[in-house]
Short mmCIF file of C-alpha atoms in Angstrom, two decimals:
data_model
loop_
_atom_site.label_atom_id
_atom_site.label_comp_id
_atom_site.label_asym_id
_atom_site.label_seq_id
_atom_site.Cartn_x
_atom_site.Cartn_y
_atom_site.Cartn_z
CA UNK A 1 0.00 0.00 0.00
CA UNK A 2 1.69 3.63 -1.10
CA UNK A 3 0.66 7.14 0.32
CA UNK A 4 -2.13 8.09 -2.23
CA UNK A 5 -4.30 4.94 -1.16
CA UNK A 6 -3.71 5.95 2.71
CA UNK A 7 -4.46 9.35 1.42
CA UNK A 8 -7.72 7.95 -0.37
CA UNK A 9 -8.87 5.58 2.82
CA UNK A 10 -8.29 8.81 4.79
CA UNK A 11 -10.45 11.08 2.87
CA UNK A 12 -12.84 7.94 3.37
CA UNK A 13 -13.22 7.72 6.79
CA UNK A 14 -13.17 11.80 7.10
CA UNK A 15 -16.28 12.15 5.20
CA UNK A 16 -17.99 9.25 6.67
CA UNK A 17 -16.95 10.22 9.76
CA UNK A 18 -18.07 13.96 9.76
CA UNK A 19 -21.46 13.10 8.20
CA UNK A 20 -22.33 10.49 10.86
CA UNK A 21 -21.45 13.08 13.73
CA UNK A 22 -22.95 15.94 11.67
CA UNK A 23 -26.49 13.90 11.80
CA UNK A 24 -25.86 13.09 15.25
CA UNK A 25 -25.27 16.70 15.82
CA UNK A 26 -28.37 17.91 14.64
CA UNK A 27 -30.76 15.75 17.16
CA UNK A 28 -28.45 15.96 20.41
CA UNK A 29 -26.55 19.21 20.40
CA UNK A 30 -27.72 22.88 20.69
CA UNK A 31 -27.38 24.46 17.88
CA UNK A 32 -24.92 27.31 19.27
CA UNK A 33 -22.43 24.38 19.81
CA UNK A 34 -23.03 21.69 16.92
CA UNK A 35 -20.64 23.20 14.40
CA UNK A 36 -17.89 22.73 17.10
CA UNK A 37 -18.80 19.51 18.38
CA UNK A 38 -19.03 17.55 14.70
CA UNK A 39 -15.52 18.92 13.65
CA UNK A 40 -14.19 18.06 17.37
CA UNK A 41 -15.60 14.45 17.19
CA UNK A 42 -14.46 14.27 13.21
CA UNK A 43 -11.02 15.47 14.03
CA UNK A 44 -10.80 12.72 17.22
CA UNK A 45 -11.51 10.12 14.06
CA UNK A 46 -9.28 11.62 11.73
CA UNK A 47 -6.34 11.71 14.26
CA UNK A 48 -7.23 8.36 15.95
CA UNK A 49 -7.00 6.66 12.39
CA UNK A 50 -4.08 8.43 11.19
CA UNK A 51 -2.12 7.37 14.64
CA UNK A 52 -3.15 3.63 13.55
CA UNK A 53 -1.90 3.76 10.06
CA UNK A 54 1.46 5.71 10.33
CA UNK A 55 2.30 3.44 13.68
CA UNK A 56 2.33 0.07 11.75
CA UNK A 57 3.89 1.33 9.05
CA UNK A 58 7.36 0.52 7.46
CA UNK A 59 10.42 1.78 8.83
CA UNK A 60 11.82 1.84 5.34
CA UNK A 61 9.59 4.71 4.65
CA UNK A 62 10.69 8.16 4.82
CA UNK A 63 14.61 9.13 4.67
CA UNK A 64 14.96 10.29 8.48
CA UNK A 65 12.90 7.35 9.56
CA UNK A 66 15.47 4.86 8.53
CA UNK A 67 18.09 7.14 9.76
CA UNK A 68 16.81 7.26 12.90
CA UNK A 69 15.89 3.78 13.25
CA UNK A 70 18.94 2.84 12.64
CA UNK A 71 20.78 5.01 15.70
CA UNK A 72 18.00 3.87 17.63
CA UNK A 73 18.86 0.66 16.96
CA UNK A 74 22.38 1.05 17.66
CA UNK A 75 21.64 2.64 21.32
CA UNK A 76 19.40 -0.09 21.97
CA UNK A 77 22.36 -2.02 21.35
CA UNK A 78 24.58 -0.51 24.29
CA UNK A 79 26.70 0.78 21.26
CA UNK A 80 28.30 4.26 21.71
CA UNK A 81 26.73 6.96 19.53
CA UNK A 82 28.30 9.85 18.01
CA UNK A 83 27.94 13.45 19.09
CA UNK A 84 25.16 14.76 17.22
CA UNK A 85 24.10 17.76 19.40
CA UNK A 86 21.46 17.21 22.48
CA UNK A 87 18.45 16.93 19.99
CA UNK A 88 19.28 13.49 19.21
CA UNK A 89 20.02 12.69 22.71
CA UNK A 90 16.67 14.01 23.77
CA UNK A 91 14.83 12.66 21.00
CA UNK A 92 16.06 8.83 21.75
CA UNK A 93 15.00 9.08 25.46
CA UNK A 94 11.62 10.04 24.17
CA UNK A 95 11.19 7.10 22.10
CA UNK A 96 12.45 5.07 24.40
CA UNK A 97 9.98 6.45 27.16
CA UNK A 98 7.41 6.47 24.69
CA UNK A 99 7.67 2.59 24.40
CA UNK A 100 7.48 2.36 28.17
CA UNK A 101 11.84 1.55 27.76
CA UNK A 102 10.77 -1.26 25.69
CA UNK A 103 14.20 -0.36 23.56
CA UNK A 104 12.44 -2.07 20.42
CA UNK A 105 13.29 -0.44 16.57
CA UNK A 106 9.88 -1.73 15.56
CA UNK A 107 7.54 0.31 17.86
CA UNK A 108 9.64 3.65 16.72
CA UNK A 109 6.71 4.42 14.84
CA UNK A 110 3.97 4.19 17.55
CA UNK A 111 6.13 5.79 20.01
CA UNK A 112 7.04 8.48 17.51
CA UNK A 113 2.94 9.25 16.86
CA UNK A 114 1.90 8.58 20.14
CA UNK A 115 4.44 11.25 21.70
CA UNK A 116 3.19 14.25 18.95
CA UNK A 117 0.03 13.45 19.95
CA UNK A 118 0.39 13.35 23.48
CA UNK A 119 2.72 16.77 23.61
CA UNK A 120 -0.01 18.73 21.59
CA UNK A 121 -3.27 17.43 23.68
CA UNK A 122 -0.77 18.77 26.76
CA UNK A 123 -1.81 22.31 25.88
CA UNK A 124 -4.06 23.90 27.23
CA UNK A 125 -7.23 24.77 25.18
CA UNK A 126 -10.66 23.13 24.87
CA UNK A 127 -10.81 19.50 23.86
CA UNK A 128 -13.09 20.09 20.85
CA UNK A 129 -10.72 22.41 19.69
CA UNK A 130 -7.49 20.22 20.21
CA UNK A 131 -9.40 17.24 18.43
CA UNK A 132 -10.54 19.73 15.39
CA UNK A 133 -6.83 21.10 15.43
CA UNK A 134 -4.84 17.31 15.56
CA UNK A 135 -7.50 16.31 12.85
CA UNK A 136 -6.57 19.11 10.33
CA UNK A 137 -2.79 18.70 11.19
CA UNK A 138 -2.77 15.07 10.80
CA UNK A 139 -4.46 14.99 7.59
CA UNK A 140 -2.15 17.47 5.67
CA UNK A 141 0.85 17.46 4.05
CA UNK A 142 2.94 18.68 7.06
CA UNK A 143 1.52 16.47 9.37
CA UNK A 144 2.10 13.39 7.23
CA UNK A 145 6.11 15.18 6.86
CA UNK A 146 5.79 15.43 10.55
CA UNK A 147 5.20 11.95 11.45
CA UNK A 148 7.49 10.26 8.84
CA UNK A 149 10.30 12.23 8.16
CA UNK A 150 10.99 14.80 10.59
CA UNK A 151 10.88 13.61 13.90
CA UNK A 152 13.14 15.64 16.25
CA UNK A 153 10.78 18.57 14.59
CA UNK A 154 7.78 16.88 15.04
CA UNK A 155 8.49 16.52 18.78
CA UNK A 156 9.22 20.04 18.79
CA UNK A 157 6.23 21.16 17.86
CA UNK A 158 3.98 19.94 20.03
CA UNK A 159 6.17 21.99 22.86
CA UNK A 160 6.34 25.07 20.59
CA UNK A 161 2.05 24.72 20.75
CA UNK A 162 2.02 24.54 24.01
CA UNK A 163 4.41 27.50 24.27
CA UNK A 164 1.61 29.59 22.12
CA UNK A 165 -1.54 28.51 24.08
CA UNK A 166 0.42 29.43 27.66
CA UNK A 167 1.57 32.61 26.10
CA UNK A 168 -1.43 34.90 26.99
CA UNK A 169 -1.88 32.36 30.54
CA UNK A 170 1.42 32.27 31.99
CA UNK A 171 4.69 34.21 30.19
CA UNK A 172 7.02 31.94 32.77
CA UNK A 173 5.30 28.65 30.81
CA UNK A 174 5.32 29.70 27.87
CA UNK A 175 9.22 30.27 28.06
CA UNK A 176 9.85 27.32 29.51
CA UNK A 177 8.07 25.25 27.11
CA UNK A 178 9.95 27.47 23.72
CA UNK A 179 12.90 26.46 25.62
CA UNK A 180 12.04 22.61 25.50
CA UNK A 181 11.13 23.23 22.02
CA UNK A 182 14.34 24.80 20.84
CA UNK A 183 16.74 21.99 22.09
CA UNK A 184 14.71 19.17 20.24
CA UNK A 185 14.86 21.50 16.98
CA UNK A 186 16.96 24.36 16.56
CA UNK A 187 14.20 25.57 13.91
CA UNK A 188 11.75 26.01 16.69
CA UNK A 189 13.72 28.87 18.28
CA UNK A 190 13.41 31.03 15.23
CA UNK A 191 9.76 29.92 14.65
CA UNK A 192 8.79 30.64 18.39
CA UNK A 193 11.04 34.15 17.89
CA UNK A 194 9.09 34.90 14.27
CA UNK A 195 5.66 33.91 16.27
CA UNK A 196 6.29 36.18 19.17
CA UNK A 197 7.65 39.26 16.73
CA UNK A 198 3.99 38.78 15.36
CA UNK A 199 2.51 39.83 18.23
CA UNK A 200 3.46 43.48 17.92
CA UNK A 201 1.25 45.87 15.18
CA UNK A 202 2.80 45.69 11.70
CA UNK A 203 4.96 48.79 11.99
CA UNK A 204 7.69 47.29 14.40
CA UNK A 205 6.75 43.97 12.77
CA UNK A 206 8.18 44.80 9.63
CA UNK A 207 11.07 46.99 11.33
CA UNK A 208 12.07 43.99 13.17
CA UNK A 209 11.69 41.38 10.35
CA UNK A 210 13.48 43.37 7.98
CA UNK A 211 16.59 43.73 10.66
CA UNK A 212 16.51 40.44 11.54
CA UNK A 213 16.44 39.20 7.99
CA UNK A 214 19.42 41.55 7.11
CA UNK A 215 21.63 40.39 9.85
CA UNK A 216 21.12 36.91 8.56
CA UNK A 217 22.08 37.46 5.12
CA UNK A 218 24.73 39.07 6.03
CA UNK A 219 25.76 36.50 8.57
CA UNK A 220 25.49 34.25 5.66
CA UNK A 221 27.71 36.15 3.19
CA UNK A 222 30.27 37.03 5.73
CA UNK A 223 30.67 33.60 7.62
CA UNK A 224 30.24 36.14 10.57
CA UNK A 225 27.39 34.85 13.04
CA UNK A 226 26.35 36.29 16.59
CA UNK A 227 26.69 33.13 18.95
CA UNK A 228 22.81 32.46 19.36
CA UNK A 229 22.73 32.85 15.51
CA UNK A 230 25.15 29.88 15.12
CA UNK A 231 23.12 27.26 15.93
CA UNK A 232 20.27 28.48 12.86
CA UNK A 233 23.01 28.96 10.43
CA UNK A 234 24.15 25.71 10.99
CA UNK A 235 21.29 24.03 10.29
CA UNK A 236 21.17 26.55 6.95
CA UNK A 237 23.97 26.10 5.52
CA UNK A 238 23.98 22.47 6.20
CA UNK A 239 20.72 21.63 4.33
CA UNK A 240 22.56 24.30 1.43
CA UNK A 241 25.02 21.32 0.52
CA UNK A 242 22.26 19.04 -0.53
CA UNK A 243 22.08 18.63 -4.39
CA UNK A 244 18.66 18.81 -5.33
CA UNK A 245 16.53 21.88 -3.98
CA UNK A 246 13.07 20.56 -3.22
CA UNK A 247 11.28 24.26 -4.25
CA UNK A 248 7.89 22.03 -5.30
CA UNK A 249 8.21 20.83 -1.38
CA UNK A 250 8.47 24.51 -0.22
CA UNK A 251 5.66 25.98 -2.01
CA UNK A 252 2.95 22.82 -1.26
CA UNK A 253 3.69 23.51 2.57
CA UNK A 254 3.32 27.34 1.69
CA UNK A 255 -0.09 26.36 0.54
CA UNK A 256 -0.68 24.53 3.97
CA UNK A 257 -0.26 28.00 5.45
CA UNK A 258 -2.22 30.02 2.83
CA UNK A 259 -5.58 27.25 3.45
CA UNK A 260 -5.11 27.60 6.84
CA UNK A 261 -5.66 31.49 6.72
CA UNK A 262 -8.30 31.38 4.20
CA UNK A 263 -10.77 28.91 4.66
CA UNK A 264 -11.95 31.28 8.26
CA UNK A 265 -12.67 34.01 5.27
CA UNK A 266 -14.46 31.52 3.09
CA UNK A 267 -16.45 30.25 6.04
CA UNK A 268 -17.22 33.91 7.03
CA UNK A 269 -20.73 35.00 7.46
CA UNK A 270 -21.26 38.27 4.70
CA UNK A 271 -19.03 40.91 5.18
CA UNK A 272 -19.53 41.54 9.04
CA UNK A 273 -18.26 38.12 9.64
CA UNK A 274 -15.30 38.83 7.43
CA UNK A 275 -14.15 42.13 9.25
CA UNK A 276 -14.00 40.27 12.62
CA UNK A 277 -12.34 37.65 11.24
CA UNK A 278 -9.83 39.76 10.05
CA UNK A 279 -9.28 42.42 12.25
CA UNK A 280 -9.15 39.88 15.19
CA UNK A 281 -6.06 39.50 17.09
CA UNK A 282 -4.93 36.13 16.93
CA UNK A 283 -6.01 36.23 12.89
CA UNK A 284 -3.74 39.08 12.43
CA UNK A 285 -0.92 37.53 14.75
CA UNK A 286 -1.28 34.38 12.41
CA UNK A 287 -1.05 36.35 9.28
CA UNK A 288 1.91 38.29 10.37
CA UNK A 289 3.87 34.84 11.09
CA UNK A 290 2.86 33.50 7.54
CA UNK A 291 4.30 36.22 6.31
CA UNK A 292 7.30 35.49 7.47
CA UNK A 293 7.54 32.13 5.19
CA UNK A 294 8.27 34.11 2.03
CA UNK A 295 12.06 34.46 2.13
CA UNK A 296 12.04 30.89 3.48
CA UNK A 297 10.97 29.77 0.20
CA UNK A 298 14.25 30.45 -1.54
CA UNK A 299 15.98 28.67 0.94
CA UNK A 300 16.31 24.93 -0.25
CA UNK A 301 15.59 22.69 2.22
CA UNK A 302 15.69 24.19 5.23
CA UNK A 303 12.89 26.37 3.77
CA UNK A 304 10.60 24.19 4.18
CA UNK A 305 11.45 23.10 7.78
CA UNK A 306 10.63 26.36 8.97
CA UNK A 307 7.24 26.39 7.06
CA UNK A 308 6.20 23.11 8.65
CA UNK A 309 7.02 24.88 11.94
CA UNK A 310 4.48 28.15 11.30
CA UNK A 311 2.22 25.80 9.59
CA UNK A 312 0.72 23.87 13.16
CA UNK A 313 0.73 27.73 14.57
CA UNK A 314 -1.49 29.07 12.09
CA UNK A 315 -3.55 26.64 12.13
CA UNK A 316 -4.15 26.24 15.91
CA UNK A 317 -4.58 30.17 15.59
CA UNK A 318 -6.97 29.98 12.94
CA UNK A 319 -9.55 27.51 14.90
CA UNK A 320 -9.03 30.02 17.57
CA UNK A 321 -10.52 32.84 15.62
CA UNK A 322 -13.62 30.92 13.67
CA UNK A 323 -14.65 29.31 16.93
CA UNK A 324 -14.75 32.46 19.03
CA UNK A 325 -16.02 34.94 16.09
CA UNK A 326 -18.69 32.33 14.34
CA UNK A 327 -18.76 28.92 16.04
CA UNK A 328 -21.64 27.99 13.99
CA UNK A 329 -20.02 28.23 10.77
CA UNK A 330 -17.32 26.42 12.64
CA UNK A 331 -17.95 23.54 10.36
CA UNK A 332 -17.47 25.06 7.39
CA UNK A 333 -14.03 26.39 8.42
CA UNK A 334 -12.96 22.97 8.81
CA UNK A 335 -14.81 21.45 6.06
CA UNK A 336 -12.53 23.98 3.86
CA UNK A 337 -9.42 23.48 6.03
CA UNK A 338 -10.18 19.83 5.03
CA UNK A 339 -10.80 20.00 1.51
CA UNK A 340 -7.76 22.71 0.96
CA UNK A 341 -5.65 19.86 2.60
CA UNK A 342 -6.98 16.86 0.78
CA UNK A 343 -6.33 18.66 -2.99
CA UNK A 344 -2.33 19.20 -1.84
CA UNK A 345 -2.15 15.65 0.08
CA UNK A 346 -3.32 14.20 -3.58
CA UNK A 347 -0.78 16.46 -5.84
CA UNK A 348 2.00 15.58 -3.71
CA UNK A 349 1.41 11.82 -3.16
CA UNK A 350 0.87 11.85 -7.03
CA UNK A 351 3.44 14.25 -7.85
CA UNK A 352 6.49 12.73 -5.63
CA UNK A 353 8.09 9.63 -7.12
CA UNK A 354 9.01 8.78 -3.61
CA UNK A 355 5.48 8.44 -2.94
CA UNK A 356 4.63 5.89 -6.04
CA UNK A 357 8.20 4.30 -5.15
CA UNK A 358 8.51 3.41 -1.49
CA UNK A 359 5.47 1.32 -0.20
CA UNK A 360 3.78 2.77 3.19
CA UNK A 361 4.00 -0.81 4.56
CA UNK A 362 6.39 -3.36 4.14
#
């Protein structure tokens, strides 16, 4: 079985799955809540068969995944390990927690899933919003990316959203948690750092991107780095000496974003709906960090890294504003999240010879 028919049974079970709750819905929930509940309960599905696929899948699938199995393996084996930075180190102790220290290659996978999963329903937000959120992220490109080929990122995530949803709670958290987040990917400190610049008004937004953007380019060109810029041009200039440059890869997680921020506008109700929408907060903070993808996409490689980090934030944003401005068109939002997700899931299982090469399962 390849990625277009998991991508096929997924689309499947989504649509049965939010019809049955959607008729459900309509006899036992009030109406000011429906919308909300049916994508909750559809994203719970979504995410609870996506977990059961990708766990019992191959280990042969997905570059880092075999790379990773492999050290695994190797530790498991009391052999010594080279120095890779602490983001390997942390990342094996999680697996091997994750599998209850069962120290066994073969349950990578579940351990892998079940740890996203469990570091994202960690923050703190309303369950029918975590279950419509894991839902959307699971079935899109990044989230498949996430759970099969980027691990020590995917890992990071999950700390980086619960770093966002104890921002406006507790500022002592939500450092705490970045923190976590930065030493399992070194991506996640500039994400978190782009996320929190988007909190000011566009002005000093711009000022600051601009500057910061400048000093890296010039870091670049130079070879000359300030010491917490080391670790970030590392990683860029490291994913610079690959051969091939993956801009298709770039731009279909760009398109993640861009669905993300529209489908709230499509679901809008008339033109009211669409000003508070778009003058709300979070929707403007979320716009403001998408922005920051576009030089990102003529970096190869490492481009798209930092997408699939802004990616889960926009999204959990997103949700944010279309359940507190129109929960009852709620639905729709995710409905278009959904179908905006399913049309670049198909292109790039299609479109990626990987993807018609490697089987999902053994």
């Amino acid at each position: 079985m390849y990625v277009g028919q998991i991508i096929l049974l997924l689309m499947l079970a989504s649509l049965l799955a939010g019809a049955s709750f959607a008729i459900v819905a309509a006899f036992r929930i009030e109406p000011e809540g429906r919308a909300v509940w049916t994508a909750g309960a559809t994203g719970a599905v979504i995410a609870a068969v996506v977990l059961l696929l990708v766990s019992t899948r191959s280990l042969s699938f997905g570059v880092d995944t075999r790379a990773y199995a492999a050290l695994f393996e190797a530790w498991c084996a009391g052999q010594e390990l080279p120095d890779q930075g602490p983001s390997y180190d942390a990342a094996i102790y999680l697996l091997n927690f994750g599998m209850l220290g069962a120290c066994t290659p073969v349950l990578l996978p579940l351990s892998w899933a079940v740890l996203v999963l469990g570091l994202i329903l960690l923050a703190p937000e309303k369950r029918a919003h975590k279950a419509a959120f894991l839902g959307l992220l699971l079935f899109s490109l990044v989230g498949f990316e996430l759970l099969t080929n980027a691990m020590r990122q995917s890992l990071s995530v999950g700390a980086a959203l619960i770093a966002v949803a104890l921002y406006s709670r507790t500022k002592a958290g939500s450092a705490l948690a970045a923190a976590v987040a930065a030493l399992l990917h070194n991506s996640a400190a500039l994400v978190l750092a782009a996320a929190w610049g988007a909190t000011f008004r566009w002005h000093w937004f711009l000022l600051g991107f601009l500057a910061v953007t400048l000093v890296i380019v010039v870091s670049l060109v130079t070879g000359n780095a300030l010491i917490l810029l080391e670790p970030l041009l590392y990683e860029i200039e490291k994913y610079l000496g690959h051969e091939s440059d993956e801009i298709w890869i770039r731009l279909l997680a760009a398109s993640c974003v861009l669905v993300a921020l529209g489908a709230p506008l499509l679901a809008a109700s008339g033109k009211q709906g669409l000003q508070a929408i778009w003058t709300h907060p979070n929707y403007q903070v979320a716009l403001r960090l998408a922005f920051t993808c576009i030089p990102f996409l003529a970096i190869p490689w490492f481009g798209y890294r930092y997408i699939y980090g802004v990616y889960p934030i926009v999204l959990w944003l997103s949700l944010l504003v279309g359940a507190d401005v129109q929960p009852r068109s709620f639905g729709w939002q995710f409905g278009w999240t959904w179908a905006g997700n399913a049309l670049i899931l198909v292109g790039w299982s299609q479109g990626a010879s990987y993807m018609r090469l490697i089987p999902f399962y053994a």
